[in-house]
Short mmCIF file of C-alpha atoms and ligand atoms in Angstrom, two decimals:
data_model
loop_
_atom_site.label_atom_id
_atom_site.label_comp_id
_atom_site.label_asym_id
_atom_site.label_seq_id
_atom_site.Cartn_x
_atom_site.Cartn_y
_atom_site.Cartn_z
CA MET A 143 -15.13 -23.67 24.43
CA ARG A 144 -12.59 -25.82 26.46
CA ARG A 145 -11.76 -29.17 25.11
CA THR A 146 -10.75 -31.33 27.87
CA ALA A 147 -12.24 -30.14 31.48
CA SER A 148 -9.42 -29.29 33.80
CA PRO A 149 -9.48 -28.19 37.22
CA PRO A 150 -10.13 -24.24 37.74
CA ASP A 151 -7.00 -22.13 38.11
CA LEU A 152 -7.91 -19.82 40.69
CA THR A 153 -4.96 -17.35 39.48
CA VAL A 154 -6.84 -16.82 36.20
CA PRO A 155 -9.12 -13.99 36.12
CA THR A 156 -12.64 -14.72 35.67
CA THR A 157 -13.50 -12.24 32.97
CA THR A 158 -16.48 -13.86 30.85
CA GLY A 159 -18.09 -12.67 27.73
CA ASP A 160 -15.87 -11.16 24.94
CA ALA A 161 -12.35 -10.54 24.99
CA VAL A 162 -12.44 -8.79 21.45
CA ARG A 163 -15.42 -7.55 19.56
CA LEU A 164 -15.26 -5.66 15.93
CA VAL A 165 -18.25 -3.91 14.65
CA ASP A 166 -17.85 -3.39 10.85
CA LEU A 167 -14.65 -2.71 10.69
CA ARG A 168 -12.99 -1.25 7.64
CA ARG A 169 -9.58 -0.45 6.67
CA VAL A 170 -8.61 0.87 3.64
CA TYR A 171 -5.07 1.51 2.90
CA GLY A 172 -3.89 4.68 0.31
CA SER A 173 -5.71 7.55 -1.34
CA PRO A 174 -7.87 7.62 -4.52
CA PRO A 175 -7.50 6.82 -6.90
CA HIS A 176 -5.17 4.06 -5.73
CA GLU A 177 -7.33 3.13 -2.59
CA VAL A 178 -6.90 -0.46 -1.42
CA ALA A 179 -9.77 -1.57 0.99
CA ALA A 180 -8.30 -4.45 2.99
CA LEU A 181 -11.42 -4.99 5.22
CA ARG A 182 -14.96 -3.85 3.80
CA GLY A 183 -16.93 -4.62 7.22
CA VAL A 184 -15.82 -6.91 9.39
CA SER A 185 -18.27 -8.07 12.54
CA ALA A 186 -16.70 -10.65 14.79
CA VAL A 187 -16.30 -11.66 18.55
CA PHE A 188 -13.22 -13.62 20.22
CA PRO A 189 -14.76 -14.98 23.18
CA ALA A 190 -12.76 -14.88 26.36
CA HIS A 191 -10.86 -18.00 27.05
CA SER A 192 -11.52 -19.40 23.25
CA PHE A 193 -8.82 -20.11 20.86
CA THR A 194 -9.70 -18.73 17.33
CA ALA A 195 -8.00 -19.09 13.91
CA ILE A 196 -8.31 -16.96 10.89
CA MET A 197 -7.93 -18.39 7.66
CA GLY A 198 -8.11 -16.86 3.75
CA PRO A 199 -5.94 -16.44 0.54
CA SER A 200 -2.81 -13.98 0.76
CA GLY A 201 -4.19 -10.61 0.43
CA SER A 202 -7.62 -11.07 1.99
CA GLY A 203 -7.05 -8.89 5.21
CA LYS A 204 -5.82 -11.31 7.56
CA SER A 205 -2.82 -9.37 8.89
CA THR A 206 -4.81 -6.19 8.80
CA LEU A 207 -7.38 -7.25 10.91
CA LEU A 208 -5.16 -8.77 13.39
CA GLN A 209 -3.40 -5.44 13.78
CA CYS A 210 -6.61 -3.47 14.07
CA SER A 211 -7.97 -5.81 16.62
CA ALA A 212 -4.48 -5.30 18.59
CA GLY A 213 -4.26 -1.46 18.00
CA LEU A 214 -1.24 -1.78 16.04
CA ASP A 215 -3.19 -0.25 13.25
CA ARG A 216 -5.92 2.43 13.45
CA PRO A 217 -9.17 1.17 11.14
CA SER A 218 -10.70 3.59 8.48
CA GLY A 219 -14.60 2.74 9.73
CA GLY A 220 -16.06 0.65 12.69
CA GLN A 221 -14.94 -0.39 15.88
CA VAL A 222 -12.86 -2.78 18.13
CA PHE A 223 -13.37 -3.89 21.72
CA ILE A 224 -11.11 -5.10 23.93
CA GLY A 225 -12.54 -5.89 27.03
CA GLY A 226 -15.45 -3.71 26.76
CA VAL A 227 -13.03 -0.63 25.60
CA ASP A 228 -13.54 1.09 22.26
CA LEU A 229 -10.11 1.57 20.93
CA GLY A 230 -11.38 4.33 18.95
CA GLU A 231 -12.14 6.40 21.88
CA LEU A 232 -8.32 6.05 22.68
CA GLY A 233 -5.68 8.98 22.59
CA GLU A 234 -2.69 7.72 21.28
CA GLY A 235 -0.81 7.64 24.67
CA GLN A 236 -3.95 5.34 25.82
CA LEU A 237 -3.75 3.24 22.82
CA THR A 238 0.15 2.19 23.20
CA GLU A 239 -0.64 1.44 26.60
CA LEU A 240 -3.31 -0.83 26.35
CA ARG A 241 -1.36 -2.33 23.79
CA ARG A 242 1.32 -2.60 26.20
CA ASP A 243 -0.55 -3.79 29.27
CA ARG A 244 -4.00 -6.29 27.87
CA VAL A 245 -2.83 -7.38 24.41
CA GLY A 246 0.00 -9.91 23.27
CA PHE A 247 1.65 -10.01 19.84
CA VAL A 248 3.43 -13.04 18.16
CA PHE A 249 4.75 -12.58 14.52
CA GLN A 250 5.90 -14.93 12.37
CA SER A 251 9.33 -13.78 12.14
CA PHE A 252 10.04 -13.82 16.14
CA ASN A 253 10.87 -10.30 16.55
CA LEU A 254 13.71 -11.10 19.38
CA VAL A 255 16.45 -8.51 19.80
CA THR A 256 19.17 -10.37 18.98
CA ALA A 257 21.80 -9.25 21.59
CA LEU A 258 19.70 -9.92 24.84
CA SER A 259 18.82 -13.36 26.71
CA ALA A 260 15.61 -15.23 26.53
CA GLU A 261 14.82 -14.08 29.73
CA GLN A 262 15.72 -10.46 29.10
CA ASN A 263 13.66 -10.30 25.78
CA VAL A 264 10.83 -11.92 27.84
CA ALA A 265 11.25 -8.68 30.85
CA LEU A 266 11.39 -6.28 28.00
CA PRO A 267 7.95 -5.18 27.56
CA LEU A 268 7.62 -5.29 31.34
CA ARG A 269 10.57 -2.75 31.70
CA LEU A 270 9.54 -0.38 28.73
CA SER A 271 6.50 0.67 30.42
CA GLY A 272 8.67 1.31 33.66
CA ARG A 273 8.19 -1.74 35.57
CA ARG A 274 10.63 -3.89 37.10
CA PRO A 275 9.84 -7.62 36.59
CA SER A 276 10.58 -10.28 39.75
CA ALA A 277 13.12 -12.56 38.43
CA ALA A 278 10.44 -15.42 39.75
CA TRP A 279 7.78 -13.72 37.30
CA ILE A 280 10.07 -14.03 34.22
CA SER A 281 11.22 -17.41 35.26
CA GLU A 282 7.73 -18.71 35.73
CA VAL A 283 6.42 -17.49 32.19
CA LEU A 284 9.90 -19.14 30.62
CA GLY A 285 8.56 -22.40 32.63
CA LEU A 286 5.60 -22.21 30.81
CA VAL A 287 6.76 -22.41 27.35
CA GLY A 288 9.16 -25.12 28.48
CA LEU A 289 12.16 -22.83 28.33
CA THR A 290 13.43 -22.79 32.20
CA ASP A 291 16.57 -24.44 31.21
CA ARG A 292 17.69 -21.75 28.21
CA ALA A 293 16.50 -18.55 29.93
CA ARG A 294 20.48 -17.45 29.46
CA HIS A 295 20.69 -18.14 26.05
CA ARG A 296 20.06 -15.63 23.19
CA PRO A 297 18.09 -15.96 20.28
CA ALA A 298 21.07 -17.01 17.68
CA GLU A 299 21.76 -19.93 20.32
CA LEU A 300 18.33 -21.02 20.01
CA SER A 301 16.17 -23.22 17.55
CA GLY A 302 13.44 -21.40 15.58
CA GLY A 303 10.85 -23.52 17.45
CA GLN A 304 12.62 -21.93 21.00
CA GLN A 305 12.66 -18.90 19.81
CA GLN A 306 8.69 -18.38 18.85
CA ARG A 307 8.18 -19.89 22.30
CA VAL A 308 10.44 -17.52 24.51
CA ALA A 309 8.45 -14.75 22.21
CA ILE A 310 5.28 -16.39 23.26
CA ALA A 311 6.75 -15.98 26.85
CA ARG A 312 7.31 -12.16 25.85
CA ALA A 313 3.60 -11.89 24.68
CA LEU A 314 2.57 -13.41 28.07
CA ALA A 315 4.48 -11.37 30.61
CA THR A 316 2.07 -8.67 30.45
CA ARG A 317 -0.68 -11.04 31.49
CA PRO A 318 -2.53 -10.04 28.56
CA GLU A 319 -6.06 -10.54 27.70
CA VAL A 320 -5.94 -11.81 24.47
CA ILE A 321 -2.93 -13.18 22.45
CA PHE A 322 -2.99 -12.22 18.67
CA ALA A 323 -0.54 -14.41 16.47
CA ASP A 324 -0.05 -13.83 12.89
CA GLU A 325 1.32 -17.43 11.08
CA PRO A 326 3.61 -17.96 14.32
CA THR A 327 4.47 -21.28 12.78
CA GLY A 328 5.08 -20.06 9.13
CA ALA A 329 9.00 -19.96 9.71
CA LEU A 330 8.95 -22.89 11.43
CA ASP A 331 9.53 -26.86 10.37
CA SER A 332 6.71 -28.97 11.30
CA ARG A 333 7.91 -30.60 14.24
CA ALA A 334 8.58 -27.13 16.06
CA GLY A 335 5.32 -25.51 14.64
CA ARG A 336 3.29 -28.83 16.25
CA GLU A 337 5.26 -27.57 19.35
CA VAL A 338 3.93 -24.24 19.28
CA LEU A 339 -0.10 -24.92 18.45
CA ALA A 340 0.35 -27.02 21.30
CA LEU A 341 1.27 -24.77 23.48
CA LEU A 342 -1.24 -21.91 22.08
CA ARG A 343 -3.70 -25.26 22.88
CA ARG A 344 -2.52 -25.39 26.57
CA LEU A 345 -2.53 -21.65 27.31
CA VAL A 346 -6.22 -21.51 26.41
CA ASN A 347 -7.28 -25.04 28.11
CA GLU A 348 -5.10 -24.87 31.18
CA ARG A 349 -4.83 -20.96 31.67
CA GLY A 350 -8.10 -19.92 29.98
CA ASP A 351 -5.97 -17.65 27.85
CA THR A 352 -7.55 -15.92 24.72
CA VAL A 353 -5.63 -16.84 21.40
CA VAL A 354 -6.43 -15.26 17.90
CA MET A 355 -4.21 -16.68 15.26
CA VAL A 356 -3.86 -16.15 11.66
CA THR A 357 -2.70 -19.20 9.53
CA HIS A 358 -3.05 -20.71 6.14
CA ASP A 359 -2.43 -24.20 7.52
CA PRO A 360 -5.53 -26.49 7.97
CA PHE A 361 -3.56 -28.57 10.51
CA ALA A 362 -2.84 -25.35 12.39
CA ALA A 363 -6.27 -23.97 12.27
CA SER A 364 -7.53 -27.21 13.61
CA HIS A 365 -5.90 -26.47 17.20
CA ALA A 366 -8.32 -24.07 17.15
CA ASP A 367 -12.11 -24.12 18.76
CA ARG A 368 -13.36 -22.14 16.05
CA VAL A 369 -12.25 -20.96 12.69
CA LEU A 370 -13.15 -17.63 10.71
CA PHE A 371 -12.65 -17.85 6.75
CA LEU A 372 -11.70 -14.24 4.94
CA SER A 373 -11.38 -13.50 1.43
CA ASP A 374 -11.41 -10.07 -0.18
CA GLY A 375 -11.55 -7.91 3.29
CA THR A 376 -15.24 -10.16 4.10
CA LEU A 377 -15.80 -12.71 6.67
CA VAL A 378 -17.23 -15.51 4.28
CA GLY A 379 -17.98 -18.50 6.34
CA GLU A 380 -17.06 -20.21 10.04
CA LEU A 381 -16.31 -23.68 11.33
CA ALA A 382 -16.66 -24.71 14.49
CA SER A 383 -14.97 -27.40 16.30
CA PRO A 384 -12.55 -27.88 12.99
CA SER A 385 -10.11 -30.83 12.14
CA ALA A 386 -7.87 -30.52 9.72
CA GLN A 387 -9.90 -31.84 7.21
CA SER A 388 -12.82 -30.13 7.43
CA VAL A 389 -10.97 -27.04 7.55
CA ALA A 390 -9.45 -28.32 3.90
CA ALA A 391 -12.52 -28.90 2.64
CA ARG A 392 -14.34 -25.41 3.27
CA LEU A 393 -11.27 -23.83 2.09
CA ALA A 394 -11.62 -25.84 -1.32
CA GLU A 395 -15.29 -25.06 -1.47
CA LEU A 396 -14.42 -21.43 -0.86
CA GLU A 397 -11.81 -21.48 -3.67
CA ASP A 398 -14.62 -22.63 -5.70
CA ALA A 399 -16.98 -20.27 -4.95
CA HIS A 400 -14.39 -17.54 -5.62
CA ARG A 401 -13.58 -18.71 -8.98
CA GLN A 402 -17.13 -19.12 -10.34
CA GLU A 403 -17.95 -15.09 -9.06
CA ALA A 404 -14.83 -14.61 -11.11
CA THR A 405 -15.83 -15.97 -14.44
P1 ADP B 563 -3.04 -11.19 3.93
O1 ADP B 563 -2.64 -11.08 5.90
O2 ADP B 563 -4.36 -11.90 4.49
O3 ADP B 563 -1.96 -11.77 3.25
P2 ADP B 563 -3.02 -8.14 4.47
O4 ADP B 563 -4.11 -7.67 5.16
O5 ADP B 563 -1.52 -8.36 4.63
O6 ADP B 563 -3.51 -9.65 3.75
O7 ADP B 563 -2.97 -7.07 3.26
C1 ADP B 563 -4.80 -6.90 2.68
C2 ADP B 563 -4.59 -6.19 1.36
O8 ADP B 563 -4.51 -4.86 1.93
C3 ADP B 563 -3.76 -6.91 0.40
O9 ADP B 563 -4.25 -5.91 -1.17
C4 ADP B 563 -2.44 -5.88 0.97
O10 ADP B 563 -1.83 -5.20 -0.70
C5 ADP B 563 -3.45 -4.13 1.37
N1 ADP B 563 -2.28 -3.74 1.92
C6 ADP B 563 -1.83 -3.99 3.11
N2 ADP B 563 -1.21 -3.49 3.99
C7 ADP B 563 -0.98 -2.10 3.33
C8 ADP B 563 0.07 -0.82 3.31
N3 ADP B 563 0.88 -0.76 4.77
N4 ADP B 563 -0.41 -0.17 2.56
C9 ADP B 563 -0.72 -0.78 1.63
N5 ADP B 563 -1.77 -1.44 1.16
C10 ADP B 563 -1.89 -2.42 2.09
MG1 MG B 564 -0.81 -11.39 6.21
#
């Protein structure tokens, strides 16, 4: 799956196989007669050390898919496995721990704590879990995202792109097995967006991280190893080694098919 051959990094745990597996995932919101089926039986695998993009029209279930995969939301049916653990078998406390220790989440709107510096934001998830992160580790993680010289800055003193990189550092701090990102470039200008995408790609190539990213931007999706297309809560297509052009073409095809079905 790696695009560029890089020397093996021995600090990366050599997990093989699937980081995340979804089996017939279903999520229904509300109750009758006002039910909304956000996911209607999605099965997919996110291989370890790979970068997957998820695309689809607004309301097609992308955020729901990501939140169920990350243990932020409970599915109505089907199964989610992270590193072989069936999330449905976990109680609330165990699910909270898994979310904290094994999963990183990056939001469109950064979700940083405004009163805390970059380094304090990065350390926060570890502190909340009762651990005392070493200054060296926090500084290493900020270095990974290129913000060593911004460690003491608060979010308001950082650009949008820098804030999102702090959020990525915060996600990395707990050494997660998988990083989920929901439209991570959606609030950024194109230059800052490019930096964030290049960073995510580099984390997969150079550290063997696993990234699953929702986006509606074909250029963003072209950074992934594979694109999954979602429509009305169902997987409707897949594209390997995507380019911005091939993604845009596939989206247009899917929209055409959708229109024809509707008429
Ligand atoms: P996307 O991220 O692709 O835009 P979502 O996963 O946010 O789609 O939403 C999928 C569908 O589920 C939409 O019809 C949306 O209105 C509905 N939905 C999402 N979250 C909720 C919720 N908390 N309560 C009720 N309906 C929801
Ligand atoms: Mg969404």
